[in-house]
Amino acid sequence: MRGVMLGDEPPLLRRDDARLRSVPFMTEAPSFAETQAVHTRLATIRFSAPPSLLPSLPPTTNTDNNNNNNNNNSSSRSSSSSDNSALSPSLPPSPPPPTADPDWDVALATLILEKSFTPSFLPPSLPPSLLTSRNEEGKTLLHLAAEGGKEGWIEALLLRGANPCLLDLRDRPPYFLCANKGSRDAFRRARGREGGREGGEGGGGGWDWGRAGVPEGLTEEGERRRREKAKEKKKRAKSNKSKRKEGGEGEDGKEEVEEKEQEKEEEMEDLRQPKCDMCGKRVKVLYTRLEFVYCSTDCVQGHKRQLLSEAALRRFGGGL
């Protein structure tokens, strides 16, 4: 779906479009029903009662109100102000900011975020507490690797037993934070190695990949078929392009032949048309007089005068 919407051949959407936003939660397969569910969830506003900040006071009666009025009239301003300050409720203390777990390894997290470091120095196994520890945002080392698009780190952490189902403080699994296709494929390859099992969350694998939001796993056979399919698609596109090009040249040549034939037909049509007996032009609109044809009324009158003058000359010449 990402390749269709943002692919190279004319993309439906552009990555630099400022109107595009990421969906802030995990979604299912990109279907129309899921699109409707996402839209409904994003367009829904939920209201809840605010927490009570004022202490509950007993209900007052008219007698109590009268007594309170008398007491207020007899008390001084200083005493009433002190009473009011004593009755003013105190706000509940704000919760402390989240902190990182004691087992959180800041040095290792820094190395993951660095571009120059690779996971080649990691030992074959890591303590489970290190893989499940979280920082102040609730993110594990796997979250950081996915967010940074570190394909190698993702592979290394998953091979050492990192849990892809753990959520951060915003209820996001590591796969949701993947920054590029390579990091997403690393999760899918890990699922493919386990055969796509939907197991529990025991150590050493068998994760609930559906809960982790990871799509169908990638295997070597599947990768080979995908590469062959992409190669065949590219070859087919190239062949179609050459065919379109050849077809265009053929059409251009056909148009040229048709134009030449049309010109020849027009020439033959001109030759078949009679000539004006006055000016000698080919006649398309005939004007006839006696056995003569003309191309215009001017030629009709001019030829008439010419014939009269010739006849007069013949008579005059015959008289001489």
Tab-separated table of C-alpha atoms in Angstrom:
chain	number	residue	atom	x	y	z
A	1	MET	CA	0.000	0.000	0.000
A	2	ARG	CA	2.818	2.416	0.817
A	3	GLY	CA	4.387	1.667	-2.565
A	4	VAL	CA	1.108	2.334	-4.355
A	5	MET	CA	0.379	5.625	-2.572
A	6	LEU	CA	3.953	6.959	-2.467
A	7	GLY	CA	5.670	4.932	-5.200
A	8	ASP	CA	7.893	6.159	-7.992
A	9	GLU	CA	5.447	5.759	-10.846
A	10	PRO	CA	3.217	8.542	-10.683
A	11	PRO	CA	2.522	8.632	-6.937
A	12	LEU	CA	-0.946	9.427	-5.694
A	13	LEU	CA	0.520	11.327	-2.753
A	14	ARG	CA	3.789	13.158	-2.102
A	15	ARG	CA	5.870	12.578	1.000
A	16	ASP	CA	6.535	16.320	1.382
A	17	ASP	CA	2.836	17.185	1.405
A	18	ALA	CA	2.245	19.182	4.589
A	19	ARG	CA	-1.318	17.859	4.820
A	20	LEU	CA	-0.190	14.276	5.446
A	21	ARG	CA	-0.132	13.144	9.062
A	22	SER	CA	0.723	9.834	10.687
A	23	VAL	CA	-2.059	7.967	12.442
A	24	PRO	CA	-1.111	8.072	16.163
A	25	PHE	CA	-2.137	4.469	16.863
A	26	MET	CA	-1.844	0.989	15.402
A	27	THR	CA	-4.161	0.037	12.551
A	28	GLU	CA	-5.180	-3.174	10.824
A	29	ALA	CA	-4.817	-4.049	7.136
A	30	PRO	CA	-5.350	-1.034	4.815
A	31	SER	CA	-8.944	-1.739	3.831
A	32	PHE	CA	-11.912	0.579	3.363
A	33	ALA	CA	-13.527	-0.667	6.568
A	34	GLU	CA	-10.325	0.040	8.523
A	35	THR	CA	-10.139	3.505	6.966
A	36	GLN	CA	-13.666	4.209	8.175
A	37	ALA	CA	-12.786	2.961	11.669
A	38	VAL	CA	-9.667	5.162	11.803
A	39	HIS	CA	-11.631	8.192	10.619
A	40	THR	CA	-14.339	7.583	13.210
A	41	ARG	CA	-11.800	7.251	15.987
A	42	LEU	CA	-9.918	10.402	14.973
A	43	ALA	CA	-13.125	12.416	14.587
A	44	THR	CA	-14.601	11.356	17.932
A	45	ILE	CA	-14.341	13.548	21.022
A	46	ARG	CA	-14.831	11.841	24.364
A	47	PHE	CA	-15.893	13.823	27.408
A	48	SER	CA	-15.274	12.719	30.989
A	49	ALA	CA	-16.084	14.317	34.323
A	50	PRO	CA	-13.185	16.391	35.695
A	51	PRO	CA	-11.623	15.279	38.976
A	52	SER	CA	-13.163	16.854	42.051
A	53	LEU	CA	-10.842	19.511	43.476
A	54	LEU	CA	-13.162	20.873	46.179
A	55	PRO	CA	-13.840	18.940	49.412
A	56	SER	CA	-17.399	17.746	49.846
A	57	LEU	CA	-19.347	20.057	52.194
A	58	PRO	CA	-22.489	19.106	54.143
A	59	PRO	CA	-25.741	20.549	52.811
A	60	THR	CA	-26.808	23.831	54.467
A	61	THR	CA	-30.280	24.751	55.725
A	62	ASN	CA	-32.027	28.084	56.220
A	63	THR	CA	-31.255	28.023	59.955
A	64	ASP	CA	-27.627	27.483	59.257
A	65	ASN	CA	-27.648	30.316	56.742
A	66	ASN	CA	-29.175	32.698	59.352
A	67	ASN	CA	-26.643	31.687	61.962
A	68	ASN	CA	-23.852	32.158	59.490
A	69	ASN	CA	-25.127	35.629	58.632
A	70	ASN	CA	-25.241	36.627	62.310
A	71	ASN	CA	-21.784	35.284	62.894
A	72	ASN	CA	-20.461	37.094	59.862
A	73	ASN	CA	-21.953	40.395	61.044
A	74	SER	CA	-20.476	40.071	64.517
A	75	SER	CA	-17.029	38.863	63.409
A	76	SER	CA	-14.305	41.202	62.269
A	77	ARG	CA	-12.801	41.345	58.802
A	78	SER	CA	-9.630	39.738	59.997
A	79	SER	CA	-11.371	36.733	61.497
A	80	SER	CA	-13.574	36.216	58.446
A	81	SER	CA	-10.550	36.366	56.159
A	82	SER	CA	-8.734	33.838	58.320
A	83	ASP	CA	-11.798	31.567	58.323
A	84	ASN	CA	-12.038	31.805	54.553
A	85	SER	CA	-8.396	30.951	54.141
A	86	ALA	CA	-8.821	27.976	56.442
A	87	LEU	CA	-11.763	26.670	54.427
A	88	SER	CA	-10.081	27.169	51.041
A	89	PRO	CA	-9.370	23.747	49.506
A	90	SER	CA	-5.840	22.747	48.635
A	91	LEU	CA	-5.063	21.394	45.157
A	92	PRO	CA	-3.899	17.800	44.975
A	93	PRO	CA	-0.184	17.417	44.376
A	94	SER	CA	0.841	16.950	40.757
A	95	PRO	CA	2.081	13.482	39.900
A	96	PRO	CA	5.843	13.156	39.642
A	97	PRO	CA	7.316	13.063	36.126
A	98	PRO	CA	8.058	9.599	34.764
A	99	THR	CA	11.577	8.356	35.276
A	100	ALA	CA	13.658	5.682	33.619
A	101	ASP	CA	13.837	2.177	35.052
A	102	PRO	CA	16.828	1.388	37.268
A	103	ASP	CA	18.094	-1.114	34.697
A	104	TRP	CA	17.939	1.374	31.843
A	105	ASP	CA	21.345	1.483	30.110
A	106	VAL	CA	21.920	5.071	28.987
A	107	ALA	CA	25.255	4.212	27.358
A	108	LEU	CA	23.783	1.447	25.195
A	109	ALA	CA	20.827	3.655	24.238
A	110	THR	CA	23.291	6.349	23.155
A	111	LEU	CA	25.208	3.861	21.014
A	112	ILE	CA	21.984	2.807	19.288
A	113	LEU	CA	21.244	6.406	18.371
A	114	GLU	CA	24.755	6.981	17.011
A	115	LYS	CA	25.201	6.405	13.290
A	116	SER	CA	28.775	5.132	13.485
A	117	PHE	CA	28.145	2.229	15.882
A	118	THR	CA	26.941	-1.218	14.870
A	119	PRO	CA	25.694	-4.047	17.108
A	120	SER	CA	28.723	-6.216	16.264
A	121	PHE	CA	30.206	-5.723	19.764
A	122	LEU	CA	27.123	-7.067	21.556
A	123	PRO	CA	27.549	-10.389	23.360
A	124	PRO	CA	25.487	-13.382	22.182
A	125	SER	CA	23.006	-12.841	25.012
A	126	LEU	CA	21.815	-9.886	27.059
A	127	PRO	CA	20.124	-9.778	30.478
A	128	PRO	CA	16.311	-9.852	30.122
A	129	SER	CA	16.050	-6.891	32.485
A	130	LEU	CA	18.139	-4.821	30.065
A	131	LEU	CA	15.901	-5.711	27.105
A	132	THR	CA	12.693	-4.887	28.984
A	133	SER	CA	13.883	-1.746	30.765
A	134	ARG	CA	12.338	1.563	29.677
A	135	ASN	CA	13.386	5.185	29.616
A	136	GLU	CA	11.335	8.122	30.854
A	137	GLU	CA	9.104	7.893	27.757
A	138	GLY	CA	8.400	4.215	28.328
A	139	LYS	CA	10.519	3.199	25.320
A	140	THR	CA	12.715	0.116	25.270
A	141	LEU	CA	15.958	-0.299	23.355
A	142	LEU	CA	13.914	-1.877	20.562
A	143	HIS	CA	11.745	1.240	20.417
A	144	LEU	CA	14.831	3.419	19.976
A	145	ALA	CA	16.275	1.178	17.260
A	146	ALA	CA	12.982	1.199	15.340
A	147	GLU	CA	12.552	4.935	15.728
A	148	GLY	CA	16.054	5.522	14.397
A	149	GLY	CA	15.571	3.153	11.458
A	150	LYS	CA	18.483	0.956	12.642
A	151	GLU	CA	17.849	-2.294	10.811
A	152	GLY	CA	20.959	-4.012	12.177
A	153	TRP	CA	20.157	-3.103	15.781
A	154	ILE	CA	16.592	-4.350	15.406
A	155	GLU	CA	17.833	-7.694	14.090
A	156	ALA	CA	20.397	-7.990	16.901
A	157	LEU	CA	17.957	-7.111	19.692
A	158	LEU	CA	15.262	-9.452	18.411
A	159	LEU	CA	17.761	-12.304	18.105
A	160	ARG	CA	18.728	-11.708	21.741
A	161	GLY	CA	15.140	-11.919	22.944
A	162	ALA	CA	13.837	-8.330	22.844
A	163	ASN	CA	10.055	-8.224	23.220
A	164	PRO	CA	8.342	-6.563	20.211
A	165	CYS	CA	5.013	-6.403	22.074
A	166	LEU	CA	6.009	-3.931	24.807
A	167	LEU	CA	4.259	-0.570	24.565
A	168	ASP	CA	5.583	2.862	25.447
A	169	LEU	CA	3.683	5.453	27.473
A	170	ARG	CA	1.610	6.268	24.377
A	171	ASP	CA	0.643	2.614	23.839
A	172	ARG	CA	2.851	2.184	20.764
A	173	PRO	CA	4.800	-1.003	20.012
A	174	PRO	CA	8.277	-0.707	18.472
A	175	TYR	CA	7.062	-1.589	14.971
A	176	PHE	CA	4.811	1.470	14.972
A	177	LEU	CA	7.870	3.720	15.310
A	178	CYS	CA	9.798	2.254	12.352
A	179	ALA	CA	11.355	5.058	10.357
A	180	ASN	CA	11.937	3.263	7.038
A	181	LYS	CA	11.206	0.135	5.043
A	182	GLY	CA	14.413	-1.576	6.146
A	183	SER	CA	13.456	-1.399	9.798
A	184	ARG	CA	9.963	-2.714	9.058
A	185	ASP	CA	11.403	-5.588	7.056
A	186	ALA	CA	13.673	-6.480	9.987
A	187	PHE	CA	10.605	-7.110	12.159
A	188	ARG	CA	8.912	-9.057	9.375
A	189	ARG	CA	11.994	-11.237	8.857
A	190	ALA	CA	12.040	-11.995	12.569
A	191	ARG	CA	8.412	-13.063	12.367
A	192	GLY	CA	9.190	-15.148	9.282
A	193	ARG	CA	11.962	-16.964	11.127
A	194	GLU	CA	9.447	-18.025	13.772
A	195	GLY	CA	7.035	-19.228	11.119
A	196	GLY	CA	4.468	-16.523	11.897
A	197	ARG	CA	3.487	-18.085	15.198
A	198	GLU	CA	0.935	-16.211	17.316
A	199	GLY	CA	2.285	-17.416	20.617
A	200	GLY	CA	2.480	-15.896	24.034
A	201	GLU	CA	5.134	-13.609	25.372
A	202	GLY	CA	7.518	-16.096	26.863
A	203	GLY	CA	11.212	-15.419	26.648
A	204	GLY	CA	13.171	-16.636	23.685
A	205	GLY	CA	10.544	-16.009	21.003
A	206	GLY	CA	6.998	-17.039	20.273
A	207	TRP	CA	5.802	-13.453	20.483
A	208	ASP	CA	2.273	-12.320	19.743
A	209	TRP	CA	3.172	-10.648	16.455
A	210	GLY	CA	-0.401	-9.568	15.852
A	211	ARG	CA	-0.344	-7.552	19.063
A	212	ALA	CA	3.059	-6.171	18.068
A	213	GLY	CA	1.466	-4.876	14.862
A	214	VAL	CA	3.925	-6.729	12.604
A	215	PRO	CA	2.383	-7.866	9.278
A	216	GLU	CA	3.001	-11.180	7.569
A	217	GLY	CA	6.513	-12.496	8.045
A	218	LEU	CA	9.196	-12.431	5.355
A	219	THR	CA	11.024	-15.654	4.515
A	220	GLU	CA	13.889	-16.368	2.133
A	221	GLU	CA	11.524	-18.088	-0.274
A	222	GLY	CA	9.083	-15.204	-0.080
A	223	GLU	CA	11.884	-12.687	-0.601
A	224	ARG	CA	13.085	-14.624	-3.655
A	225	ARG	CA	9.588	-14.665	-5.135
A	226	ARG	CA	9.206	-10.970	-4.403
A	227	ARG	CA	12.473	-10.135	-6.173
A	228	GLU	CA	11.513	-12.260	-9.151
A	229	LYS	CA	8.117	-10.613	-9.291
A	230	ALA	CA	9.660	-7.144	-9.125
A	231	LYS	CA	12.145	-8.098	-11.851
A	232	GLU	CA	9.366	-9.452	-14.052
A	233	LYS	CA	7.281	-6.353	-13.448
A	234	LYS	CA	10.200	-4.124	-14.414
A	235	LYS	CA	10.833	-6.201	-17.539
A	236	ARG	CA	7.159	-6.060	-18.484
A	237	ALA	CA	7.058	-2.298	-17.994
A	238	LYS	CA	10.129	-1.894	-20.200
A	239	SER	CA	8.571	-4.089	-22.887
A	240	ASN	CA	5.304	-2.146	-22.775
A	241	LYS	CA	7.215	1.104	-23.060
A	242	SER	CA	9.093	-0.090	-26.150
A	243	LYS	CA	5.844	-1.367	-27.671
A	244	ARG	CA	4.163	1.978	-27.076
A	245	LYS	CA	7.110	3.719	-28.674
A	246	GLU	CA	7.051	1.430	-31.711
A	247	GLY	CA	3.292	1.773	-31.946
A	248	GLY	CA	3.608	5.553	-31.903
A	249	GLU	CA	6.174	5.503	-34.726
A	250	GLY	CA	3.919	3.159	-36.716
A	251	GLU	CA	0.964	5.462	-36.260
A	252	ASP	CA	3.036	8.472	-37.361
A	253	GLY	CA	4.106	6.627	-40.511
A	254	LYS	CA	0.542	5.594	-41.204
A	255	GLU	CA	-0.633	9.193	-40.888
A	256	GLU	CA	2.022	10.325	-43.362
A	257	VAL	CA	0.907	7.710	-45.900
A	258	GLU	CA	-2.710	8.735	-45.478
A	259	GLU	CA	-1.825	12.402	-46.010
A	260	LYS	CA	0.062	11.596	-49.209
A	261	GLU	CA	-2.819	9.505	-50.517
A	262	GLN	CA	-5.240	12.301	-49.723
A	263	GLU	CA	-3.049	14.787	-51.628
A	264	LYS	CA	-2.946	12.466	-54.628
A	265	GLU	CA	-6.707	12.081	-54.545
A	266	GLU	CA	-7.124	15.862	-54.454
A	267	GLU	CA	-4.795	16.209	-57.446
A	268	MET	CA	-6.748	13.593	-59.386
A	269	GLU	CA	-9.984	15.304	-58.463
A	270	ASP	CA	-8.603	18.582	-59.786
A	271	LEU	CA	-7.616	16.906	-63.033
A	272	ARG	CA	-11.106	15.471	-63.434
A	273	GLN	CA	-12.716	18.898	-62.987
A	274	PRO	CA	-13.362	20.955	-66.170
A	275	LYS	CA	-11.567	24.203	-66.935
A	276	CYS	CA	-13.181	27.587	-67.169
A	277	ASP	CA	-13.548	28.568	-70.868
A	278	MET	CA	-12.570	32.127	-69.984
A	279	CYS	CA	-9.646	32.002	-67.500
A	280	GLY	CA	-8.588	28.331	-67.712
A	281	LYS	CA	-8.949	27.576	-63.991
A	282	ARG	CA	-10.344	24.341	-62.702
A	283	VAL	CA	-14.031	24.757	-62.113
A	284	LYS	CA	-15.519	23.646	-58.780
A	285	VAL	CA	-18.712	25.738	-58.978
A	286	LEU	CA	-20.021	25.597	-62.540
A	287	TYR	CA	-21.608	28.452	-64.397
A	288	THR	CA	-22.833	27.342	-67.810
A	289	ARG	CA	-23.815	29.290	-70.906
A	290	LEU	CA	-24.505	27.476	-74.090
A	291	GLU	CA	-21.865	24.732	-74.282
A	292	PHE	CA	-19.355	26.661	-72.153
A	293	VAL	CA	-18.550	26.403	-68.453
A	294	TYR	CA	-17.228	29.141	-66.219
A	295	CYS	CA	-15.850	29.562	-62.739
A	296	SER	CA	-17.575	32.873	-61.973
A	297	THR	CA	-20.110	35.351	-63.338
A	298	ASP	CA	-17.293	37.702	-64.328
A	299	CYS	CA	-15.935	34.998	-66.584
A	300	VAL	CA	-19.416	34.488	-68.017
A	301	GLN	CA	-19.753	38.161	-68.968
A	302	GLY	CA	-16.172	38.449	-70.116
A	303	HIS	CA	-16.406	35.404	-72.349
A	304	LYS	CA	-19.708	36.684	-73.759
A	305	ARG	CA	-18.106	39.972	-74.760
A	306	GLN	CA	-15.155	38.095	-76.231
A	307	LEU	CA	-17.404	35.925	-78.362
A	308	LEU	CA	-19.368	38.945	-79.604
A	309	SER	CA	-16.198	40.778	-80.527
A	310	GLU	CA	-14.841	37.736	-82.389
A	311	ALA	CA	-18.090	37.355	-84.266
A	312	ALA	CA	-18.036	41.061	-85.188
A	313	LEU	CA	-14.466	40.782	-86.399
A	314	ARG	CA	-15.351	37.796	-88.509
A	315	ARG	CA	-18.235	39.671	-90.113
A	316	PHE	CA	-16.129	42.753	-90.625
A	317	GLY	CA	-13.284	40.738	-92.082
A	318	GLY	CA	-15.656	38.884	-94.403
A	319	GLY	CA	-17.037	42.201	-95.731
A	320	LEU	CA	-13.540	43.341	-96.666
